[in-house]
């Protein structure tokens, strides 16, 4: 089972690497800053099933957990997140099971990211298996907040007092504002570059 899910994340990561490379050739810049992937450990899978009150078997894990295989795509700008997602969703061997936009509608704790639950084929020597995997697409700033928030919650053993939760939400809002300002600066630089190109011709 682990080999199957590891094969799925390798395939997904490669898809995004190819998209990033093509974009770089066409537009002389890469929308993706970096790609991370992971497969949940058996302990994490068991803990998640136990939390749902579901017996632990390979079949119940496959059926009830959509993020055993996970790929995180970290982009430079907000527009890049949606552009990369749109291009990825057009691939014919990818089935989008669920899409959750926590950028336009942030989670209750301030978390922002675009989530895609997908099903992709993994071609083995004697059969094809269809694997469900979660893809998170976010900006560098969103990833910075999410990584540190997760680390803090882990250190506090999931319990965070309300005043700290409130402060984390305020920081998430500040970071979202910075993301929008950086996007605006990027757009202005693009316009200047286009204007120079037009003048040169």
C-alpha positions as protocol buffer text, in pm:
chain_id: "A"
residue {
  index: 1
  type: UNK
  ca { x: 0 y: 0 z: 0 }
}
residue {
  index: 2
  type: UNK
  ca { x: 280 y: 240 z: 90 }
}
residue {
  index: 3
  type: UNK
  ca { x: 456 y: 175 z: -240 }
}
residue {
  index: 4
  type: UNK
  ca { x: 132 y: 252 z: -423 }
}
residue {
  index: 5
  type: UNK
  ca { x: 88 y: 589 z: -253 }
}
residue {
  index: 6
  type: UNK
  ca { x: 456 y: 677 z: -290 }
}
residue {
  index: 7
  type: UNK
  ca { x: 423 y: 606 z: -662 }
}
residue {
  index: 8
  type: UNK
  ca { x: 122 y: 840 z: -675 }
}
residue {
  index: 9
  type: UNK
  ca { x: 306 y: 1131 z: -512 }
}
residue {
  index: 10
  type: UNK
  ca { x: 605 y: 1081 z: -745 }
}
residue {
  index: 11
  type: UNK
  ca { x: 372 y: 1098 z: -1043 }
}
residue {
  index: 12
  type: UNK
  ca { x: 197 y: 1410 z: -916 }
}
residue {
  index: 13
  type: UNK
  ca { x: 522 y: 1587 z: -828 }
}
residue {
  index: 14
  type: UNK
  ca { x: 654 y: 1513 z: -1176 }
}
residue {
  index: 15
  type: UNK
  ca { x: 340 y: 1659 z: -1336 }
}
residue {
  index: 16
  type: UNK
  ca { x: 397 y: 1988 z: -1155 }
}
residue {
  index: 17
  type: UNK
  ca { x: 769 y: 1989 z: -1236 }
}
residue {
  index: 18
  type: UNK
  ca { x: 685 y: 1949 z: -1607 }
}
residue {
  index: 19
  type: UNK
  ca { x: 428 y: 2232 z: -1589 }
}
residue {
  index: 20
  type: UNK
  ca { x: 679 y: 2456 z: -1415 }
}
residue {
  index: 21
  type: UNK
  ca { x: 949 y: 2381 z: -1670 }
}
residue {
  index: 22
  type: UNK
  ca { x: 718 y: 2450 z: -1964 }
}
residue {
  index: 23
  type: UNK
  ca { x: 600 y: 2777 z: -1808 }
}
residue {
  index: 24
  type: UNK
  ca { x: 962 y: 2883 z: -1758 }
}
residue {
  index: 25
  type: UNK
  ca { x: 1041 y: 2818 z: -2124 }
}
residue {
  index: 26
  type: UNK
  ca { x: 735 y: 3012 z: -2245 }
}
residue {
  index: 27
  type: UNK
  ca { x: 740 y: 3306 z: -2003 }
}
residue {
  index: 28
  type: UNK
  ca { x: 1099 y: 3309 z: -1867 }
}
residue {
  index: 29
  type: UNK
  ca { x: 989 y: 3261 z: -1510 }
}
residue {
  index: 30
  type: UNK
  ca { x: 874 y: 2977 z: -1286 }
}
residue {
  index: 31
  type: UNK
  ca { x: 540 y: 3007 z: -1104 }
}
residue {
  index: 32
  type: UNK
  ca { x: 631 y: 2727 z: -862 }
}
residue {
  index: 33
  type: UNK
  ca { x: 885 y: 2801 z: -591 }
}
residue {
  index: 34
  type: UNK
  ca { x: 914 y: 2442 z: -469 }
}
residue {
  index: 35
  type: UNK
  ca { x: 725 y: 2112 z: -441 }
}
residue {
  index: 36
  type: UNK
  ca { x: 697 y: 1889 z: -135 }
}
residue {
  index: 37
  type: UNK
  ca { x: 543 y: 1545 z: -107 }
}
residue {
  index: 38
  type: UNK
  ca { x: 478 y: 1290 z: 165 }
}
residue {
  index: 39
  type: UNK
  ca { x: 291 y: 971 z: 248 }
}
residue {
  index: 40
  type: UNK
  ca { x: 127 y: 947 z: 589 }
}
residue {
  index: 41
  type: UNK
  ca { x: 285 y: 702 z: 831 }
}
residue {
  index: 42
  type: UNK
  ca { x: 88 y: 397 z: 948 }
}
residue {
  index: 43
  type: UNK
  ca { x: 65 y: 561 z: 1292 }
}
residue {
  index: 44
  type: UNK
  ca { x: -89 y: 880 z: 1146 }
}
residue {
  index: 45
  type: UNK
  ca { x: -336 y: 677 z: 941 }
}
residue {
  index: 46
  type: UNK
  ca { x: -440 y: 472 z: 1246 }
}
residue {
  index: 47
  type: UNK
  ca { x: -479 y: 786 z: 1457 }
}
residue {
  index: 48
  type: UNK
  ca { x: -701 y: 950 z: 1194 }
}
residue {
  index: 49
  type: UNK
  ca { x: -920 y: 639 z: 1161 }
}
residue {
  index: 50
  type: UNK
  ca { x: -944 y: 610 z: 1541 }
}
residue {
  index: 51
  type: UNK
  ca { x: -1053 y: 976 z: 1561 }
}
residue {
  index: 52
  type: UNK
  ca { x: -1332 y: 895 z: 1314 }
}
residue {
  index: 53
  type: UNK
  ca { x: -1422 y: 577 z: 1504 }
}
residue {
  index: 54
  type: UNK
  ca { x: -1339 y: 356 z: 1205 }
}
residue {
  index: 55
  type: UNK
  ca { x: -1161 y: 18 z: 1234 }
}
residue {
  index: 56
  type: UNK
  ca { x: -809 y: 10 z: 1094 }
}
residue {
  index: 57
  type: UNK
  ca { x: -771 y: -188 z: 773 }
}
residue {
  index: 58
  type: UNK
  ca { x: -611 y: -107 z: 439 }
}
residue {
  index: 59
  type: UNK
  ca { x: -957 y: -98 z: 281 }
}
residue {
  index: 60
  type: UNK
  ca { x: -1100 y: 148 z: 539 }
}
residue {
  index: 61
  type: UNK
  ca { x: -792 y: 368 z: 510 }
}
residue {
  index: 62
  type: UNK
  ca { x: -823 y: 388 z: 131 }
}
residue {
  index: 63
  type: UNK
  ca { x: -1195 y: 458 z: 153 }
}
residue {
  index: 64
  type: UNK
  ca { x: -1201 y: 714 z: 433 }
}
residue {
  index: 65
  type: UNK
  ca { x: -875 y: 911 z: 416 }
}
residue {
  index: 66
  type: UNK
  ca { x: -813 y: 1137 z: 118 }
}
residue {
  index: 67
  type: UNK
  ca { x: -473 y: 1267 z: 223 }
}
residue {
  index: 68
  type: UNK
  ca { x: -267 y: 950 z: 272 }
}
residue {
  index: 69
  type: UNK
  ca { x: -72 y: 1076 z: -28 }
}
residue {
  index: 70
  type: UNK
  ca { x: -7 y: 1449 z: -24 }
}
residue {
  index: 71
  type: UNK
  ca { x: 168 y: 1694 z: -253 }
}
residue {
  index: 72
  type: UNK
  ca { x: 226 y: 2057 z: -161 }
}
residue {
  index: 73
  type: UNK
  ca { x: 295 y: 2303 z: -440 }
}
residue {
  index: 74
  type: UNK
  ca { x: 433 y: 2634 z: -315 }
}
residue {
  index: 75
  type: UNK
  ca { x: 397 y: 2920 z: -562 }
}
residue {
  index: 76
  type: UNK
  ca { x: 543 y: 3270 z: -571 }
}
residue {
  index: 77
  type: UNK
  ca { x: 223 y: 3472 z: -612 }
}
residue {
  index: 78
  type: UNK
  ca { x: -152 y: 3433 z: -556 }
}
residue {
  index: 79
  type: UNK
  ca { x: -224 y: 3443 z: -930 }
}
residue {
  index: 80
  type: UNK
  ca { x: 29 y: 3162 z: -978 }
}
residue {
  index: 81
  type: UNK
  ca { x: -171 y: 2940 z: -741 }
}
residue {
  index: 82
  type: UNK
  ca { x: -483 y: 2965 z: -954 }
}
residue {
  index: 83
  type: UNK
  ca { x: -292 y: 2945 z: -1284 }
}
residue {
  index: 84
  type: UNK
  ca { x: -110 y: 2627 z: -1180 }
}
residue {
  index: 85
  type: UNK
  ca { x: -433 y: 2473 z: -1048 }
}
residue {
  index: 86
  type: UNK
  ca { x: -622 y: 2557 z: -1369 }
}
residue {
  index: 87
  type: UNK
  ca { x: -355 y: 2401 z: -1591 }
}
residue {
  index: 88
  type: UNK
  ca { x: -332 y: 2093 z: -1369 }
}
residue {
  index: 89
  type: UNK
  ca { x: -710 y: 2042 z: -1364 }
}
residue {
  index: 90
  type: UNK
  ca { x: -715 y: 2024 z: -1746 }
}
residue {
  index: 91
  type: UNK
  ca { x: -505 y: 1707 z: -1750 }
}
residue {
  index: 92
  type: UNK
  ca { x: -722 y: 1424 z: -1876 }
}
residue {
  index: 93
  type: UNK
  ca { x: -585 y: 1151 z: -1650 }
}
residue {
  index: 94
  type: UNK
  ca { x: -662 y: 1353 z: -1335 }
}
residue {
  index: 95
  type: UNK
  ca { x: -1004 y: 1335 z: -1173 }
}
residue {
  index: 96
  type: UNK
  ca { x: -1090 y: 1619 z: -934 }
}
residue {
  index: 97
  type: UNK
  ca { x: -1300 y: 1476 z: -653 }
}
residue {
  index: 98
  type: UNK
  ca { x: -1324 y: 1789 z: -440 }
}
residue {
  index: 99
  type: UNK
  ca { x: -1196 y: 2146 z: -448 }
}
residue {
  index: 100
  type: UNK
  ca { x: -1170 y: 2366 z: -140 }
}
residue {
  index: 101
  type: UNK
  ca { x: -1055 y: 2726 z: -174 }
}
residue {
  index: 102
  type: UNK
  ca { x: -926 y: 2837 z: 164 }
}
residue {
  index: 103
  type: UNK
  ca { x: -768 y: 3143 z: 2 }
}
residue {
  index: 104
  type: UNK
  ca { x: -1092 y: 3316 z: -92 }
}
residue {
  index: 105
  type: UNK
  ca { x: -1262 y: 3169 z: 217 }
}
residue {
  index: 106
  type: UNK
  ca { x: -996 y: 3113 z: 486 }
}
residue {
  index: 107
  type: UNK
  ca { x: -1038 y: 2836 z: 742 }
}
residue {
  index: 108
  type: UNK
  ca { x: -1162 y: 2929 z: 1091 }
}
residue {
  index: 109
  type: UNK
  ca { x: -803 y: 2953 z: 1224 }
}
residue {
  index: 110
  type: UNK
  ca { x: -675 y: 3177 z: 942 }
}
residue {
  index: 111
  type: UNK
  ca { x: -531 y: 2895 z: 728 }
}
residue {
  index: 112
  type: UNK
  ca { x: -513 y: 2972 z: 355 }
}
residue {
  index: 113
  type: UNK
  ca { x: -448 y: 2728 z: 72 }
}
residue {
  index: 114
  type: UNK
  ca { x: -616 y: 2578 z: -233 }
}
residue {
  index: 115
  type: UNK
  ca { x: -693 y: 2209 z: -184 }
}
residue {
  index: 116
  type: UNK
  ca { x: -763 y: 1956 z: -457 }
}
residue {
  index: 117
  type: UNK
  ca { x: -867 y: 1601 z: -371 }
}
residue {
  index: 118
  type: UNK
  ca { x: -771 y: 1402 z: -680 }
}
residue {
  index: 119
  type: UNK
  ca { x: -779 y: 1048 z: -815 }
}
residue {
  index: 120
  type: UNK
  ca { x: -498 y: 946 z: -1048 }
}
residue {
  index: 121
  type: UNK
  ca { x: -400 y: 620 z: -1216 }
}
residue {
  index: 122
  type: UNK
  ca { x: -83 y: 443 z: -1106 }
}
residue {
  index: 123
  type: UNK
  ca { x: 37 y: 200 z: -1371 }
}
residue {
  index: 124
  type: UNK
  ca { x: 185 y: -113 z: -1217 }
}
residue {
  index: 125
  type: UNK
  ca { x: 339 y: -414 z: -1392 }
}
residue {
  index: 126
  type: UNK
  ca { x: 16 y: -614 z: -1409 }
}
residue {
  index: 127
  type: UNK
  ca { x: -266 y: -369 z: -1336 }
}
residue {
  index: 128
  type: UNK
  ca { x: -372 y: -7 z: -1297 }
}
residue {
  index: 129
  type: UNK
  ca { x: -461 y: 121 z: -951 }
}
residue {
  index: 130
  type: UNK
  ca { x: -651 y: 446 z: -892 }
}
residue {
  index: 131
  type: UNK
  ca { x: -516 y: 641 z: -597 }
}
residue {
  index: 132
  type: UNK
  ca { x: -671 y: 933 z: -411 }
}
residue {
  index: 133
  type: UNK
  ca { x: -427 y: 1209 z: -317 }
}
residue {
  index: 134
  type: UNK
  ca { x: -455 y: 1558 z: -173 }
}
residue {
  index: 135
  type: UNK
  ca { x: -284 y: 1851 z: -340 }
}
residue {
  index: 136
  type: UNK
  ca { x: -226 y: 2177 z: -153 }
}
residue {
  index: 137
  type: UNK
  ca { x: -136 y: 2480 z: -363 }
}
residue {
  index: 138
  type: UNK
  ca { x: -36 y: 2795 z: -177 }
}
residue {
  index: 139
  type: UNK
  ca { x: 201 y: 3091 z: -182 }
}
residue {
  index: 140
  type: UNK
  ca { x: 534 y: 3113 z: 1 }
}
residue {
  index: 141
  type: UNK
  ca { x: 372 y: 3345 z: 256 }
}
residue {
  index: 142
  type: UNK
  ca { x: 79 y: 3106 z: 316 }
}
residue {
  index: 143
  type: UNK
  ca { x: 322 y: 2818 z: 354 }
}
residue {
  index: 144
  type: UNK
  ca { x: 531 y: 3015 z: 604 }
}
residue {
  index: 145
  type: UNK
  ca { x: 226 y: 3074 z: 826 }
}
residue {
  index: 146
  type: UNK
  ca { x: 87 y: 2719 z: 792 }
}
residue {
  index: 147
  type: UNK
  ca { x: 421 y: 2553 z: 870 }
}
residue {
  index: 148
  type: UNK
  ca { x: 486 y: 2759 z: 1182 }
}
residue {
  index: 149
  type: UNK
  ca { x: 124 y: 2735 z: 1302 }
}
residue {
  index: 150
  type: UNK
  ca { x: 139 y: 2355 z: 1268 }
}
residue {
  index: 151
  type: UNK
  ca { x: 472 y: 2347 z: 1455 }
}
residue {
  index: 152
  type: UNK
  ca { x: 331 y: 2561 z: 1738 }
}
residue {
  index: 153
  type: UNK
  ca { x: 20 y: 2345 z: 1772 }
}
residue {
  index: 154
  type: UNK
  ca { x: 233 y: 2031 z: 1777 }
}
residue {
  index: 155
  type: UNK
  ca { x: 459 y: 2179 z: 2045 }
}
residue {
  index: 156
  type: UNK
  ca { x: 154 y: 2277 z: 2252 }
}
residue {
  index: 157
  type: UNK
  ca { x: 6 y: 1927 z: 2199 }
}
residue {
  index: 158
  type: UNK
  ca { x: -286 y: 2072 z: 2001 }
}
residue {
  index: 159
  type: UNK
  ca { x: -401 y: 2299 z: 2288 }
}
residue {
  index: 160
  type: UNK
  ca { x: -358 y: 2668 z: 2209 }
}
residue {
  index: 161
  type: UNK
  ca { x: -516 y: 2927 z: 2443 }
}
residue {
  index: 162
  type: UNK
  ca { x: -773 y: 3155 z: 2280 }
}
residue {
  index: 163
  type: UNK
  ca { x: -556 y: 3470 z: 2297 }
}
residue {
  index: 164
  type: UNK
  ca { x: -277 y: 3291 z: 2106 }
}
residue {
  index: 165
  type: UNK
  ca { x: -527 y: 3157 z: 1849 }
}
residue {
  index: 166
  type: UNK
  ca { x: -655 y: 3514 z: 1803 }
}
residue {
  index: 167
  type: UNK
  ca { x: -300 y: 3639 z: 1751 }
}
residue {
  index: 168
  type: UNK
  ca { x: -231 y: 3365 z: 1496 }
}
residue {
  index: 169
  type: UNK
  ca { x: -542 y: 3472 z: 1304 }
}
residue {
  index: 170
  type: UNK
  ca { x: -426 y: 3834 z: 1306 }
}
residue {
  index: 171
  type: UNK
  ca { x: -85 y: 3729 z: 1175 }
}
residue {
  index: 172
  type: UNK
  ca { x: -258 y: 3523 z: 901 }
}
residue {
  index: 173
  type: UNK
  ca { x: -452 y: 3836 z: 798 }
}
residue {
  index: 174
  type: UNK
  ca { x: -131 y: 4044 z: 793 }
}
residue {
  index: 175
  type: UNK
  ca { x: 43 y: 3782 z: 579 }
}
residue {
  index: 176
  type: UNK
  ca { x: -253 y: 3773 z: 337 }
}
residue {
  index: 177
  type: UNK
  ca { x: -226 y: 4151 z: 303 }
}
residue {
  index: 178
  type: UNK
  ca { x: 147 y: 4120 z: 225 }
}
residue {
  index: 179
  type: UNK
  ca { x: 67 y: 3853 z: -36 }
}
residue {
  index: 180
  type: UNK
  ca { x: -174 y: 4091 z: -209 }
}
residue {
  index: 181
  type: UNK
  ca { x: 78 y: 4376 z: -200 }
}
residue {
  index: 182
  type: UNK
  ca { x: 350 y: 4156 z: -350 }
}
residue {
  index: 183
  type: UNK
  ca { x: 106 y: 4047 z: -621 }
}
residue {
  index: 184
  type: UNK
  ca { x: 32 y: 4414 z: -699 }
}
residue {
  index: 185
  type: UNK
  ca { x: 406 y: 4493 z: -720 }
}
residue {
  index: 186
  type: UNK
  ca { x: 459 y: 4192 z: -947 }
}
residue {
  index: 187
  type: UNK
  ca { x: 176 y: 4308 z: -1176 }
}
residue {
  index: 188
  type: UNK
  ca { x: 326 y: 4660 z: -1196 }
}
residue {
  index: 189
  type: UNK
  ca { x: 669 y: 4521 z: -1284 }
}
residue {
  index: 190
  type: UNK
  ca { x: 508 y: 4305 z: -1554 }
}
residue {
  index: 191
  type: UNK
  ca { x: 338 y: 4612 z: -1701 }
}
residue {
  index: 192
  type: UNK
  ca { x: 668 y: 4804 z: -1705 }
}
residue {
  index: 193
  type: UNK
  ca { x: 840 y: 4511 z: -1874 }
}
residue {
  index: 194
  type: UNK
  ca { x: 563 y: 4488 z: -2137 }
}
residue {
  index: 195
  type: UNK
  ca { x: 581 y: 4862 z: -2201 }
}
residue {
  index: 196
  type: UNK
  ca { x: 960 y: 4844 z: -2255 }
}
residue {
  index: 197
  type: UNK
  ca { x: 912 y: 4554 z: -2497 }
}
residue {
  index: 198
  type: UNK
  ca { x: 650 y: 4750 z: -2693 }
}
residue {
  index: 199
  type: UNK
  ca { x: 877 y: 5054 z: -2712 }
}
residue {
  index: 200
  type: UNK
  ca { x: 1168 y: 4840 z: -2829 }
}
residue {
  index: 201
  type: UNK
  ca { x: 962 y: 4709 z: -3122 }
}
